[in-house]
């Protein structure tokens, strides 16, 4: 029962950063709008998942669609943070994502199945992009990293997606380790999700609008 | 059918591989960014030093070409009016002006080369000196200017802090490398104690200058044992 409540709290914890986002919407820099969509769509997917589980006993269809939307939103977010450089790298990652998603959801499995290949690839790509961006922020940006919104978000992405790729790789190999082991892993993921929501909220609070150049 | 123990081992291996992969990427990424940052800082420093030299050169020209003749005219007018006691002061001012201008833009370096300019520096230091120059040394102006500034900083440190009476300078060319040695018989110092002080900053400037031209600087010193700098520069 406690696990169930933890999962519920984890799902709805995204409400906190979304509320802060709505309160700070006017101060949101342009490149952060993809992060805003990521939070809003993530929360919507959590509500949808509850509805699908209650009515159809599975949330796989909406989750499989959500995961590719999330992948593209975050790719775009990293592209914007990188000042739109290396567009060929991001195009390649986007094409790779589409190819793997189609293969995983239509050729290897069905869209209503628990598919893991795309999740492993997407999580690994997002974790690597997060690590790179986090290092970049730590080395090039002046000021404390503890109030640097990009650093905070990337740090949390890194933790979340490294762990996600870890879990999904176990799913991918269909190892017969036992339900209890997987349950423990999902409990940890739920905890990380709650911490991530708190970190995103803090990052949104730390976010400062760019000062526009004023010439008198 | 694999046993649960084998399954667990397989699982652990997968987990370890994933973690190792991300840790490796983390290290590679951080080293790569550090290197890029170092290159960026190096170029920024190079640009700053270039700007500094340009500014020095402009001020030296202004002092020499505008203020110098003006003082000279002033001196002539005073002599014509019979004010001779101020004329000596103006001579002193003109000498100071020449020295400042010379420090800012070493004309000897431009006209005659590094060895002559270094000898002039040694003369100005007021110490007894021995100098072994290399013959027919031709260097690009920016390299010789950096080397000159390096030696200027070293001799300035010697004159100001070393309490030395004697100075030995040598410039030797070995193949495509130039070896410059500057040694004094002063009081020397403990290298670990000067970090963060004004002298430490001077030493850092010397190393930064050397980096600009791909040179290395070796410093041999200890309290009571004098100081020896060895500069090894590619030419």
XYZ file of C-alpha atoms in Angstrom:
451
model
C 0.000 0.000 0.000
C 2.840 2.347 0.922
C 4.367 1.650 -2.487
C 1.096 2.624 -4.149
C 0.994 5.944 -2.314
C 4.623 6.605 -3.135
C 3.848 6.009 -6.819
C 0.887 8.395 -6.594
C 2.967 11.096 -4.900
C 5.688 10.546 -7.491
C 3.215 10.931 -10.376
C 1.570 14.058 -9.051
C 4.792 15.638 -7.739
C 5.125 17.208 -11.195
C 2.284 19.515 -10.116
C 4.710 21.574 -7.969
C 7.075 22.636 -10.803
C 4.087 23.175 -13.120
C 2.478 25.568 -10.605
C 5.790 27.433 -10.176
C 6.156 27.485 -13.940
C 2.725 29.064 -14.367
C 3.532 31.651 -11.703
C 6.848 32.520 -13.376
C 5.659 32.203 -16.951
C 6.315 35.855 -17.759
C 9.962 35.553 -16.704
C 10.611 32.357 -18.647
C 13.390 32.769 -21.264
C 12.461 31.618 -24.760
C 14.735 28.563 -24.799
C 13.060 27.248 -21.625
C 9.643 26.908 -23.255
C 10.542 23.324 -24.268
C 11.199 22.563 -20.617
C 7.800 24.060 -19.802
C 6.149 21.782 -22.372
C 8.105 18.841 -20.970
C 6.644 19.495 -17.497
C 3.102 20.123 -18.721
C 3.017 17.113 -21.049
C 4.611 14.933 -18.344
C 1.875 15.886 -15.888
C -0.831 15.360 -18.505
C 0.607 11.916 -19.230
C 0.462 11.059 -15.525
C -3.262 11.959 -15.418
C -3.863 10.056 -18.654
C -2.018 7.029 -17.282
C -4.310 6.943 -14.238
C -7.353 7.106 -16.496
C -6.063 4.366 -18.843
C -5.074 2.081 -15.976
C -8.517 2.431 -14.384
C -10.399 1.862 -17.618
C -8.137 -0.326 -19.758
C -5.733 -1.795 -17.140
C -2.690 -0.588 -19.093
C -1.073 2.770 -19.769
C 1.371 1.446 -22.366
C -0.122 3.184 -25.407
C -0.031 6.699 -23.982
C 3.355 6.027 -22.298
C 4.917 4.830 -25.543
C 3.655 7.932 -27.330
C 4.626 10.216 -24.441
C 8.201 8.891 -24.319
C 8.952 9.957 -27.896
C 7.386 13.370 -27.348
C 9.533 13.762 -24.217
C 12.623 12.708 -26.180
C 12.013 15.320 -28.873
C 11.189 18.087 -26.401
C 14.399 17.472 -24.444
C 16.482 17.152 -27.605
C 15.144 20.521 -28.691
C 15.817 21.941 -25.221
C 19.483 20.848 -25.370
C 19.741 22.191 -28.913
C 18.459 25.584 -27.738
C 20.781 25.580 -24.705
C 23.685 24.823 -27.025
C 22.850 28.055 -28.900
C 21.652 26.055 -31.889
C 25.108 24.774 -32.748
C 25.787 21.225 -33.996
C 22.411 20.955 -35.694
C 23.580 17.874 -37.641
C 24.238 16.042 -34.332
C 20.699 16.765 -33.118
C 19.185 15.819 -36.483
C 21.040 12.518 -36.277
C 19.785 11.901 -32.723
C 16.234 12.763 -33.777
C 16.426 10.409 -36.776
C 17.903 7.684 -34.572
C 15.068 8.178 -32.086
C 12.363 7.890 -34.754
C 13.973 4.798 -36.291
C 14.347 3.018 -32.939
C 10.830 4.001 -31.813
C 9.232 2.684 -35.021
C 11.261 -0.513 -34.833
C 10.465 -1.051 -31.154
C 6.736 -0.204 -31.302
C 5.692 -1.549 -34.686
C 8.209 -4.182 -35.797
C 9.657 -5.826 -32.697
C 6.692 -5.228 -30.397
C 3.257 -3.654 -30.587
C 2.515 -0.134 -29.356
C 0.407 -1.554 -26.538
C 3.321 -3.645 -25.208
C 5.878 -2.805 -22.563
C 8.646 -1.742 -24.956
C 12.128 -1.097 -23.607
C 14.549 -0.653 -26.495
C 13.524 2.911 -27.265
C 13.443 3.739 -23.561
C 17.021 2.486 -23.129
C 18.268 4.427 -26.176
C 16.361 7.615 -25.297
C 17.445 7.505 -21.652
C 21.079 6.923 -22.619
C 21.066 9.774 -25.159
C 19.402 12.178 -22.729
C 21.765 11.155 -19.917
C 24.817 11.764 -22.137
C 23.504 15.146 -23.298
C 22.787 16.072 -19.673
C 26.274 15.097 -18.527
C 27.865 17.112 -21.314
C 25.706 20.184 -20.677
C 26.230 19.917 -16.908
C 30.025 19.829 -17.323
C 29.843 22.740 -19.729
C 27.813 24.806 -17.257
C 30.198 23.951 -14.415
C 33.298 24.913 -16.413
C 32.236 27.906 -18.489
C 29.574 29.656 -16.469
C 30.497 32.104 -13.755
C 28.725 32.047 -10.429
C 27.591 29.234 -8.214
C 26.336 26.051 -9.837
C 23.851 25.685 -6.989
C 21.827 28.576 -8.370
C 22.453 27.805 -12.024
C 19.089 26.542 -13.305
C 20.542 24.728 -16.312
C 23.076 22.938 -14.151
C 20.417 21.897 -11.635
C 18.057 20.618 -14.306
C 20.849 18.780 -16.132
C 22.075 17.232 -12.900
C 18.596 15.871 -12.216
C 18.168 14.697 -15.808
C 21.483 12.890 -15.478
C 20.476 11.095 -12.265
C 17.009 10.242 -13.572
C 17.983 9.048 -17.039
C 21.043 7.091 -15.928
C 18.846 5.215 -13.489
C 16.081 4.865 -16.087
C 18.460 3.354 -18.639
C 19.679 1.047 -15.863
C 16.143 -0.223 -15.142
C 15.049 -0.393 -18.742
C 18.113 -2.395 -19.724
C 16.995 -5.055 -17.207
C 13.538 -4.998 -18.783
C 15.097 -5.292 -22.220
C 16.917 -8.508 -21.376
C 13.792 -9.965 -19.713
C 15.848 -11.404 -16.906
C 14.014 -13.641 -14.499
C 15.315 -12.016 -11.358
C 12.107 -11.697 -9.456
C 9.295 -9.215 -9.136
C 10.484 -7.979 -5.774
C 13.814 -6.797 -7.224
C 12.037 -4.824 -9.960
C 9.600 -3.392 -7.429
C 12.506 -2.082 -5.378
C 14.019 -0.501 -8.468
C 10.702 1.203 -9.253
C 10.460 2.482 -5.686
C 13.891 4.075 -6.118
C 12.786 5.559 -9.457
C 9.681 7.006 -7.802
C 11.842 8.574 -5.106
C 14.162 10.030 -7.774
C 11.089 11.369 -9.558
C 9.938 13.194 -6.422
C 13.420 14.670 -5.875
C 13.507 15.638 -9.572
C 10.220 17.523 -9.243
C 11.580 19.415 -6.242
C 14.818 20.169 -8.116
C 12.917 21.423 -11.193
C 10.869 23.674 -8.920
C 14.016 25.078 -7.336
C 15.612 25.524 -10.771
C 12.555 27.450 -11.956
C 12.769 29.680 -8.893
C 16.483 30.294 -9.568
C 15.778 31.094 -13.201
C 16.577 34.696 -13.988
C 15.284 36.422 -17.086
C 17.953 37.644 -19.451
C 18.546 41.360 -18.994
C 17.772 43.089 -22.218
C 20.314 45.519 -23.609
C 19.109 49.047 -23.063
C 20.677 51.858 -25.019
C 19.728 55.330 -23.899
C 18.133 -22.804 -18.169
C 20.380 -20.301 -16.385
C 20.472 -20.531 -12.600
C 19.278 -17.528 -10.518
C 22.905 -16.985 -9.473
C 24.003 -16.694 -13.103
C 21.101 -14.371 -13.807
C 22.135 -12.170 -10.912
C 25.742 -12.102 -12.087
C 24.598 -11.170 -15.583
C 22.412 -8.435 -14.157
C 25.286 -7.068 -12.076
C 27.597 -7.090 -15.094
C 25.041 -5.165 -17.150
C 24.580 -2.637 -14.346
C 28.328 -2.202 -13.895
C 28.843 -1.766 -17.656
C 26.146 0.902 -17.829
C 27.618 2.789 -14.891
C 31.143 2.492 -16.287
C 29.953 3.812 -19.625
C 28.373 6.897 -18.076
C 31.326 7.533 -15.759
C 33.748 7.262 -18.701
C 31.659 9.687 -20.721
C 31.532 12.053 -17.740
C 35.343 12.038 -17.456
C 35.903 12.434 -21.206
C 33.410 15.270 -21.374
C 34.873 17.159 -18.413
C 38.458 16.804 -19.699
C 37.432 17.919 -23.172
C 35.660 21.018 -21.801
C 38.605 21.807 -19.519
C 40.962 21.705 -22.486
C 38.702 23.898 -24.580
C 38.448 26.360 -21.702
C 42.242 26.401 -21.282
C 42.680 27.107 -25.012
C 40.092 29.858 -24.793
C 41.816 31.428 -21.783
C 45.170 31.176 -23.548
C 43.841 32.993 -26.622
C 42.203 35.603 -24.434
C 45.474 36.204 -22.576
C 47.337 36.402 -25.861
C 44.884 38.995 -27.171
C 45.138 40.950 -23.906
C 48.945 41.005 -24.076
C 48.857 42.060 -27.720
C 46.502 44.876 -26.824
C 48.745 45.866 -23.926
C 51.804 46.039 -26.191
C 49.894 48.087 -28.754
C 48.742 50.497 -26.078
C 52.275 50.745 -24.653
C 53.615 51.428 -28.112
C 51.026 54.175 -28.716
C 51.764 55.868 -25.387
C 55.532 55.594 -25.984
C 55.161 57.239 -29.395
C 53.001 60.003 -27.934
C 55.536 60.644 -25.153
C 58.508 60.564 -27.456
C 57.095 62.376 -30.456
C 54.780 64.926 -28.839
C 55.915 65.625 -25.297
C 59.665 65.339 -26.017
C 59.819 68.047 -28.704
C 57.499 70.258 -26.633
C 59.887 70.069 -23.666
C 62.800 70.756 -25.978
C 61.124 73.917 -27.344
C 60.318 74.939 -23.774
C 63.960 74.520 -22.801
C 65.165 76.625 -25.750
C 62.701 79.421 -24.896
C 63.856 79.441 -21.291
C 67.493 79.592 -22.318
C 66.666 82.471 -24.672
C 65.052 84.310 -21.759
C 68.024 83.560 -19.527
C 66.193 81.171 -17.145
C 69.028 78.649 -16.869
C 68.254 77.062 -13.498
C 64.984 75.588 -14.822
C 66.729 74.389 -17.951
C 68.572 71.693 -15.922
C 65.243 70.531 -14.498
C 63.860 70.213 -17.986
C 66.914 68.156 -18.968
C 66.093 65.813 -16.074
C 62.468 65.624 -17.186
C 63.512 64.797 -20.754
C 65.781 62.042 -19.488
C 62.963 60.565 -17.412
C 60.654 60.823 -20.394
C 63.133 58.934 -22.574
C 63.503 56.231 -19.932
C 59.723 55.800 -19.612
C 59.324 55.752 -23.365
C 62.190 53.266 -23.688
C 60.612 50.965 -21.082
C 57.307 51.074 -22.859
C 58.657 50.507 -26.319
C 62.227 49.172 -26.414
C 63.521 50.836 -29.574
C 66.831 48.976 -29.315
C 64.870 45.749 -29.601
C 63.237 46.919 -32.814
C 66.387 48.387 -34.304
C 69.197 46.103 -33.119
C 67.609 42.937 -31.769
C 67.155 40.975 -28.537
C 70.809 40.676 -27.407
C 71.482 44.408 -27.562
C 68.183 45.200 -25.857
C 68.914 42.689 -23.063
C 72.370 44.191 -22.548
C 70.763 47.608 -22.272
C 68.383 46.199 -19.652
C 71.322 44.796 -17.676
C 73.059 48.180 -17.805
C 69.931 49.922 -16.545
C 69.626 47.486 -13.628
C 72.688 49.085 -11.999
C 74.212 45.692 -11.136
C 77.612 44.346 -12.173
C 76.859 41.958 -14.970
C 78.388 39.394 -17.314
C 76.624 38.824 -20.564
C 77.208 36.082 -23.150
C 75.152 36.927 -26.227
C 74.608 34.799 -29.304
C 75.727 36.173 -32.620
C 73.462 36.977 -35.571
C 70.272 36.110 -33.737
C 67.198 36.814 -35.847
C 63.814 36.343 -34.183
C 60.257 37.336 -35.043
C 59.432 40.630 -33.329
C 56.630 39.192 -31.176
C 58.894 36.371 -29.880
C 61.725 38.767 -29.090
C 59.278 41.180 -27.461
C 57.887 38.418 -25.210
C 61.432 37.300 -24.297
C 62.420 40.888 -23.629
C 59.406 41.414 -21.344
C 60.216 38.146 -19.572
C 63.774 39.268 -18.873
C 62.544 42.735 -17.934
C 60.318 41.145 -15.264
C 63.170 38.922 -14.054
C 65.656 41.796 -13.820
C 63.033 43.970 -12.156
C 62.526 41.246 -9.520
C 66.295 40.906 -9.075
C 66.820 44.638 -8.632
C 63.846 45.051 -6.316
C 63.884 41.942 -4.098
C 67.100 39.949 -4.500
C 69.649 42.338 -2.888
C 72.094 41.012 -5.499
C 75.382 42.589 -6.551
C 76.136 40.496 -9.581
C 74.176 39.270 -12.536
C 75.015 36.672 -15.181
C 73.118 36.602 -18.402
C 73.557 34.311 -21.370
C 71.696 33.654 -24.581
C 72.686 30.442 -26.377
C 71.201 28.966 -29.539
C 71.135 25.162 -29.682
C 69.615 23.874 -32.875
C 66.144 25.309 -33.079
C 65.972 26.218 -29.402
C 67.109 29.292 -27.571
C 68.425 28.938 -24.024
C 68.426 32.051 -21.926
C 69.904 32.037 -18.434
C 69.650 34.803 -15.863
C 71.394 34.173 -12.534
C 72.061 36.465 -9.590
C 74.017 36.153 -6.341
C 71.184 37.588 -4.225
C 69.423 36.249 -1.162
C 67.173 33.850 -3.084
C 63.780 32.849 -1.709
C 61.557 29.952 -0.738
C 59.328 29.290 -3.709
C 56.513 27.907 -1.616
C 56.250 31.110 0.413
C 55.755 33.526 -2.475
C 52.551 31.937 -3.815
C 49.770 34.507 -3.678
C 52.109 37.431 -2.992
C 53.172 40.200 -5.383
C 56.345 38.242 -6.191
C 54.217 35.182 -6.855
C 52.158 37.229 -9.273
C 55.353 38.344 -11.011
C 56.415 34.700 -11.375
C 53.016 33.827 -12.787
C 53.372 36.644 -15.316
C 56.726 35.194 -16.341
C 55.175 31.748 -16.844
C 52.193 33.214 -18.748
C 54.533 35.128 -21.048
C 56.583 31.990 -21.617
C 53.410 30.024 -22.460
C 52.591 32.560 -25.176
C 55.669 31.559 -27.160
C 55.770 27.899 -26.156
C 58.778 28.448 -23.882
C 59.485 26.778 -20.560
C 60.891 28.483 -17.488
C 62.937 26.677 -14.863
C 63.552 28.401 -11.565
C 66.346 27.317 -9.225
C 66.401 29.147 -5.938
C 66.680 28.690 -2.194
C 67.153 31.128 0.680
C 70.746 32.429 0.608
C 71.645 30.709 -2.644
C 70.759 33.244 -5.317
C 68.272 32.784 -8.102
C 68.680 31.203 -11.529
C 66.101 31.306 -14.306
C 66.503 29.079 -17.361
C 64.281 29.885 -20.292
C 64.046 27.379 -23.085
C 62.289 28.733 -26.139
C 61.642 27.230 -29.590
C 62.763 29.493 -32.468
